[in-house]
Short mmCIF file of C-alpha atoms in Angstrom, two decimals:
data_model
loop_
_atom_site.label_atom_id
_atom_site.label_comp_id
_atom_site.label_asym_id
_atom_site.label_seq_id
_atom_site.Cartn_x
_atom_site.Cartn_y
_atom_site.Cartn_z
CA MET A 84 74.65 152.81 51.43
CA ASP A 85 72.08 150.62 49.68
CA ASP A 86 70.24 148.57 52.30
CA ASP A 87 70.30 145.63 49.88
CA ALA A 88 74.11 145.55 50.22
CA LEU A 89 73.90 145.29 53.99
CA LEU A 90 73.92 141.98 55.82
CA SER A 91 71.93 140.93 58.84
CA ILE A 92 73.77 139.33 61.73
CA GLY A 93 72.30 135.95 60.74
CA GLU A 94 73.52 136.29 57.13
CA LEU A 95 76.96 137.34 58.37
CA ALA A 96 77.06 134.29 60.63
CA ARG A 97 76.30 131.96 57.71
CA LEU A 98 79.01 133.56 55.55
CA THR A 99 81.73 133.44 58.20
CA GLY A 100 80.84 130.26 60.04
CA LEU A 101 80.75 132.16 63.32
CA THR A 102 77.85 132.00 65.72
CA VAL A 103 75.42 134.90 66.04
CA LYS A 104 76.34 135.07 69.73
CA THR A 105 80.05 135.53 68.91
CA ILE A 106 79.41 138.23 66.30
CA ARG A 107 77.09 140.04 68.71
CA PHE A 108 79.74 139.90 71.47
CA TRP A 109 82.46 141.30 69.18
CA SER A 110 80.04 143.89 67.90
CA ASP A 111 79.22 145.02 71.42
CA ALA A 112 82.97 145.18 72.15
CA GLY A 113 83.36 147.60 69.24
CA VAL A 114 85.72 145.56 67.05
CA VAL A 115 83.03 144.83 64.41
CA PRO A 116 80.47 147.62 64.80
CA PRO A 117 77.24 147.53 62.76
CA THR A 118 77.00 149.85 59.79
CA ASP A 119 73.31 150.55 60.29
CA ARG A 120 70.16 149.23 61.93
CA THR A 121 66.72 148.32 60.65
CA PRO A 122 63.67 150.35 61.73
CA ALA A 123 63.07 147.57 64.26
CA GLY A 124 66.58 148.03 65.67
CA TYR A 125 68.28 144.94 64.21
CA ARG A 126 71.94 145.29 63.27
CA LEU A 127 73.10 145.56 59.69
CA TYR A 128 76.69 145.11 58.52
CA GLY A 129 78.52 146.33 55.44
CA PRO A 130 80.58 144.08 53.10
CA GLU A 131 83.81 144.92 54.93
CA ALA A 132 82.47 143.25 58.09
CA GLN A 133 83.20 139.78 56.71
CA ALA A 134 86.91 140.54 56.24
CA ARG A 135 87.04 142.32 59.60
CA LEU A 136 85.53 139.30 61.36
CA GLY A 137 88.06 137.06 59.64
CA LEU A 138 90.93 139.15 61.04
CA VAL A 139 89.40 139.25 64.52
CA ARG A 140 88.89 135.48 64.51
CA THR A 141 92.54 134.93 63.48
CA LEU A 142 93.90 137.25 66.17
CA ARG A 143 91.67 135.75 68.85
CA GLY A 144 92.78 132.28 67.78
CA LEU A 145 96.36 133.37 68.45
CA GLY A 146 95.39 134.40 71.96
CA ILE A 147 95.36 138.16 71.41
CA ASP A 148 92.92 140.00 73.66
CA ILE A 149 90.04 142.19 72.48
CA ALA A 150 91.64 145.43 73.71
CA THR A 151 94.76 144.79 71.63
CA ILE A 152 92.66 143.82 68.61
CA GLN A 153 90.88 147.18 68.90
CA GLN A 154 94.29 148.88 68.79
CA VAL A 155 95.25 146.93 65.67
CA LEU A 156 91.98 147.74 63.90
CA GLY A 157 92.31 151.37 64.93
CA ARG A 158 95.86 151.48 63.48
CA GLU A 159 97.27 152.33 66.91
CA VAL A 160 99.69 149.39 66.68
CA THR A 161 100.76 147.16 63.80
CA VAL A 162 100.11 143.47 63.52
CA ALA A 163 103.89 142.93 63.47
CA GLU A 164 104.31 144.72 66.82
CA VAL A 165 101.52 142.70 68.37
CA ALA A 166 102.97 139.46 66.99
CA ALA A 167 106.44 140.24 68.39
CA ALA A 168 105.04 140.94 71.86
CA HIS A 169 103.01 137.76 71.84
CA VAL A 170 105.96 135.66 70.67
CA GLU A 171 107.85 136.71 73.81
CA ALA A 172 104.85 135.96 76.01
CA LEU A 173 104.35 132.56 74.38
CA GLU A 174 108.02 131.66 74.86
CA VAL A 175 107.64 132.26 78.58
CA GLN A 176 104.47 130.16 78.66
CA ILE A 177 106.14 127.35 76.70
CA ARG A 178 109.11 127.27 79.08
CA THR A 179 106.73 127.17 82.03
CA LEU A 180 104.72 124.32 80.50
CA ARG A 181 107.88 122.35 79.72
CA LEU A 182 109.06 122.70 83.29
CA ARG A 183 105.67 121.57 84.57
CA GLN A 184 105.84 118.60 82.22
CA ALA A 185 109.32 117.70 83.46
CA VAL A 186 108.22 118.01 87.10
CA LEU A 187 105.22 115.77 86.55
CA ARG A 188 107.31 113.19 84.67
CA ALA A 189 109.87 113.15 87.46
CA VAL A 190 107.15 112.85 90.10
CA ALA A 191 105.47 110.02 88.18
CA GLY A 192 108.77 108.22 87.71
CA HIS A 193 109.95 108.51 91.31
CA GLY A 194 106.68 108.18 93.19
CA SER A 195 107.33 111.48 94.97
CA THR A 196 105.37 112.66 98.00
CA PRO A 197 103.33 115.91 97.80
CA GLU A 198 106.09 117.68 99.77
CA GLU A 199 108.78 116.46 97.37
CA MET A 200 106.67 117.50 94.39
CA GLU A 201 106.20 121.00 95.81
CA LEU A 202 109.95 121.32 96.43
CA MET A 203 110.76 120.06 92.94
CA HIS A 204 108.34 122.50 91.36
CA ARG A 205 109.69 125.44 93.37
CA LEU A 206 113.34 124.68 92.55
CA ALA A 207 112.56 124.04 88.88
CA ARG A 208 111.06 127.52 88.55
CA LEU A 209 114.23 129.30 89.67
CA SER A 210 115.81 131.48 87.00
CA ASP A 211 119.34 130.92 85.70
CA GLN A 212 120.49 133.85 87.83
CA GLU A 213 118.86 132.41 90.95
CA ARG A 214 120.45 128.99 90.34
CA ARG A 215 123.86 130.58 89.90
CA ARG A 216 123.39 132.65 93.06
CA LEU A 217 122.57 129.48 95.00
CA VAL A 218 125.78 127.76 93.86
CA HIS A 219 127.96 130.85 94.29
CA ASP A 220 126.66 131.20 97.86
CA PHE A 221 127.66 127.57 98.47
CA ILE A 222 131.17 128.21 97.08
CA ASP A 223 131.63 131.42 99.10
CA HIS A 224 130.43 129.83 102.33
CA THR A 225 132.30 126.54 101.88
CA PHE A 226 135.69 127.72 100.66
CA GLY A 227 135.88 131.28 101.99
CA GLY A 228 139.11 131.99 103.90
CA LEU A 229 140.96 128.92 102.62
CA GLU A 230 144.17 129.38 100.65
CA LEU A 231 142.98 127.33 97.72
CA ASP A 232 144.48 127.15 94.27
CA ALA A 233 142.99 129.92 92.11
CA GLU A 234 142.36 127.47 89.26
CA PHE A 235 140.20 125.33 91.54
CA LEU A 236 137.95 128.22 92.53
CA THR A 237 137.73 129.39 88.91
CA MET A 238 136.70 125.88 87.89
CA MET A 239 134.03 125.75 90.60
CA ARG A 240 132.59 129.13 89.58
CA THR A 241 132.73 128.40 85.85
CA ALA A 242 130.99 125.01 85.98
CA MET A 243 127.48 126.22 86.79
CA PRO A 244 124.29 124.13 86.47
CA GLU A 245 122.61 125.11 83.19
CA LEU A 246 119.13 123.60 83.37
CA PRO A 247 117.60 123.64 79.84
CA ASP A 248 114.14 125.03 79.12
CA ASP A 249 112.84 121.51 78.54
CA PRO A 250 114.82 119.38 81.03
CA THR A 251 114.57 115.62 81.10
CA PRO A 252 113.27 114.06 84.33
CA GLU A 253 116.88 113.00 85.06
CA GLN A 254 118.15 116.57 84.66
CA LEU A 255 115.37 117.96 86.82
CA SER A 256 115.95 115.36 89.55
CA ALA A 257 119.68 116.07 89.44
CA TRP A 258 119.06 119.81 89.84
CA VAL A 259 116.73 119.27 92.80
CA GLU A 260 119.32 117.02 94.46
CA LEU A 261 122.12 119.51 93.77
CA ALA A 262 120.07 122.43 95.10
CA GLU A 263 119.38 120.54 98.32
CA LEU A 264 123.01 119.40 98.54
CA VAL A 265 124.62 122.84 98.27
CA GLN A 266 122.30 124.17 100.99
CA ASP A 267 123.04 121.26 103.35
CA ASP A 268 125.28 122.31 106.25
CA GLY A 269 126.69 118.80 106.60
CA PHE A 270 127.75 118.68 102.95
CA ARG A 271 129.29 122.14 103.17
CA ALA A 272 131.24 121.10 106.24
CA ARG A 273 132.54 117.91 104.59
CA MET A 274 133.58 119.79 101.47
CA ARG A 275 135.35 122.45 103.51
CA ARG A 276 137.13 119.83 105.58
CA ALA A 277 138.32 118.06 102.42
CA ALA A 278 139.51 121.33 100.86
CA ALA A 279 141.34 122.38 104.05
CA ASP A 280 142.89 118.92 104.25
CA GLN A 281 144.20 119.27 100.70
CA VAL A 282 145.68 122.67 101.52
CA GLN A 283 147.44 121.23 104.58
CA ALA A 284 148.62 118.13 102.68
CA ARG A 285 150.17 120.31 99.99
CA ALA A 286 151.81 122.50 102.63
CA ASP A 287 153.23 119.42 104.39
CA ALA A 288 154.53 117.97 101.13
CA GLY A 289 156.10 121.18 99.92
CA PRO A 290 156.27 122.22 96.25
CA PHE A 291 155.81 119.44 93.73
CA ASP A 292 155.42 119.13 89.98
CA ASP A 293 151.78 119.57 88.88
CA ASP A 294 152.53 117.54 85.74
CA ALA A 295 153.71 114.71 87.98
CA ALA A 296 150.46 114.97 89.95
CA ARG A 297 148.45 114.69 86.74
CA ARG A 298 150.49 111.67 85.64
CA LEU A 299 149.85 110.08 89.03
CA ALA A 300 146.11 110.66 88.68
CA GLU A 301 146.22 109.00 85.27
CA LEU A 302 148.18 106.06 86.71
CA ILE A 303 145.57 105.61 89.45
CA ARG A 304 142.73 105.82 86.97
CA GLU A 305 144.24 103.38 84.47
CA ARG A 306 145.60 100.76 86.89
CA THR A 307 142.47 100.61 89.03
CA ALA A 308 140.23 100.52 85.95
CA THR A 309 142.21 97.57 84.59
CA ALA A 310 141.92 95.82 87.96
CA ARG A 311 138.18 96.44 88.20
CA ASP A 312 137.59 95.24 84.66
CA ALA A 313 139.52 92.06 85.46
CA GLY A 314 137.47 91.51 88.61
CA VAL A 315 140.45 92.00 90.95
CA GLU A 316 139.20 92.73 94.46
CA PRO A 317 141.15 95.55 96.16
CA GLY A 318 141.87 93.44 99.26
CA SER A 319 143.09 90.40 97.32
CA GLU A 320 146.64 89.14 96.86
CA ALA A 321 146.41 90.01 93.17
CA ALA A 322 145.75 93.66 94.07
CA ARG A 323 148.85 94.04 96.25
CA GLU A 324 151.29 94.82 93.42
CA ILE A 325 148.93 97.41 91.95
CA VAL A 326 148.36 99.08 95.33
CA ASP A 327 152.09 99.06 96.13
CA ARG A 328 152.95 100.72 92.82
CA ILE A 329 150.35 103.43 93.22
CA VAL A 330 151.17 104.10 96.88
CA GLY A 331 154.89 104.24 96.05
CA ALA A 332 154.18 106.84 93.35
CA CYS A 333 152.10 108.87 95.82
CA ALA A 334 154.94 108.77 98.36
CA ARG A 335 157.52 109.93 95.81
CA LEU A 336 155.25 112.79 94.71
CA VAL A 337 155.07 114.24 98.24
CA GLY A 338 158.68 113.45 99.08
CA ARG A 339 157.99 110.73 101.63
CA GLU A 340 158.90 107.08 102.04
CA ASP A 341 156.30 104.35 101.60
CA GLY A 342 155.57 102.54 104.82
CA SER A 343 153.01 102.03 107.57
CA GLU A 344 153.11 105.67 108.70
CA PHE A 345 152.75 107.02 105.19
CA ARG A 346 149.91 104.61 104.38
CA THR A 347 148.01 105.69 107.47
CA TRP A 348 148.48 109.30 106.38
CA LEU A 349 147.41 108.53 102.79
CA LEU A 350 144.40 106.52 103.96
CA GLU A 351 143.15 109.46 106.01
CA ARG A 352 143.50 111.80 102.99
CA LEU A 353 141.59 109.37 100.77
CA GLU A 354 138.82 108.87 103.33
CA ILE A 355 138.32 112.58 103.88
CA GLY A 356 138.15 113.14 100.13
CA GLN A 357 135.69 110.33 99.53
CA GLU A 358 133.41 111.32 102.42
CA SER A 359 133.19 114.91 101.16
CA GLY A 360 130.66 114.14 98.42
CA TYR A 361 132.81 116.01 95.91
CA GLU A 362 132.38 113.34 93.24
CA ARG A 363 128.60 113.38 93.60
CA TYR A 364 128.58 117.17 93.17
CA TRP A 365 130.30 116.85 89.80
CA GLN A 366 128.10 113.96 88.72
CA LEU A 367 125.01 116.11 89.30
CA ILE A 368 126.51 119.08 87.43
CA ALA A 369 127.30 116.75 84.52
CA VAL A 370 123.75 115.34 84.39
CA ILE A 371 122.17 118.82 84.53
CA ASN A 372 124.44 120.15 81.78
CA GLY A 373 123.93 117.12 79.56
CA GLN A 374 127.55 115.96 79.90
CA LEU A 375 126.75 112.56 81.38
CA ALA A 376 126.22 110.20 78.47
CA ASP A 377 124.62 107.54 80.66
CA PRO A 378 122.93 108.88 83.84
CA ALA A 379 122.70 105.30 85.14
CA ASN A 380 126.51 105.02 85.05
CA PRO A 381 128.14 107.75 87.16
CA ALA A 382 131.60 106.58 86.04
CA ASP A 383 130.74 107.77 82.52
CA LEU A 384 131.47 111.33 83.52
CA VAL A 385 132.75 114.33 81.60
CA ASP A 386 134.04 116.14 84.66
CA PRO A 387 136.17 119.29 84.73
CA ALA A 388 137.47 118.22 88.13
CA ASP A 389 138.87 114.76 87.35
CA PRO A 390 136.79 112.43 85.17
CA GLY A 391 136.21 108.95 86.50
CA MET A 392 138.29 109.33 89.68
CA GLY A 393 135.47 108.36 92.05
CA PRO A 394 135.54 104.59 91.34
CA ALA A 395 139.36 104.71 91.08
CA VAL A 396 139.81 106.31 94.48
CA ALA A 397 137.23 103.99 96.06
CA TRP A 398 139.15 100.92 94.81
CA LEU A 399 142.51 102.34 95.92
CA LEU A 400 141.14 103.31 99.33
CA ALA A 401 139.87 99.76 99.90
CA GLY A 402 143.24 98.38 98.77
CA VAL A 403 145.26 100.60 101.09
CA ARG A 404 142.89 99.92 103.97
CA ALA A 405 143.23 96.15 103.46
CA GLY A 406 147.00 96.14 103.26
CA ARG A 407 148.15 99.01 105.45
CA ASN A 408 149.53 96.62 108.11
CA GLN A 409 151.49 94.60 105.61
CA LYS A 410 154.32 97.10 105.41
#
């Protein structure tokens, strides 16, 4: 090759905009080898070196390592194969960065301690499979051995927390709270007690119409919502007629007569259910899965269990508690 057609490393640097140091490093690595040398030992590069340097710079800019670039230039792998592999790697990195961002936002927003931040970061990094395993373990431990309705268990196992790749601080905080909740022995015990109580209550009541139970739930939801919107306190005189109607419907559903004994029985069922934390469990699932339109308003809940029943039951419970000695 004509020496006049060869380029010194300095000339190549001016043509490409790269530094002499960078070209020398890539040359030593073998990805842009010199074509020849001067009698004094200085490197000389052929005209193809400029295009080769351009390709190397592009691949390095995309984060591809020198060893892989050597394979591409040596035709051992195609650029398409390298690109596909790096897309997968970048997707993992992006998910990791988004989780870190969400953790830091949640920490900044809540003023978390170093211990809380570490816990949040650890729980946020769990895979979908690990999150599901955590909840399934809670369900198995809490409800195992109880003769529960099959639909209930199916609902519990179907409604899994699906934390997105780029969760909001609210979703991340909800997941951390849920993860701690399902591992808490006290919560598990309260949930099991409530479930066992429901099994016993159904056994005591005997068979009843599920459609009637759903209509009763709707009655409770609607009447208590109307009362709350009107500012009717559950222990007030104005609440008595509403409470009496609802309690009477509950008594008819289970085949009992409304009275002091029944109200004591009903009050205990309501208290056990409210203390279980069941409503909070579903609120957290809803926030994580993006089903809660307004995280600041837990009543705005799209809940597969029974949407909006938490405030309704709380109002009814207070009403029954206030008037249980009036019958």
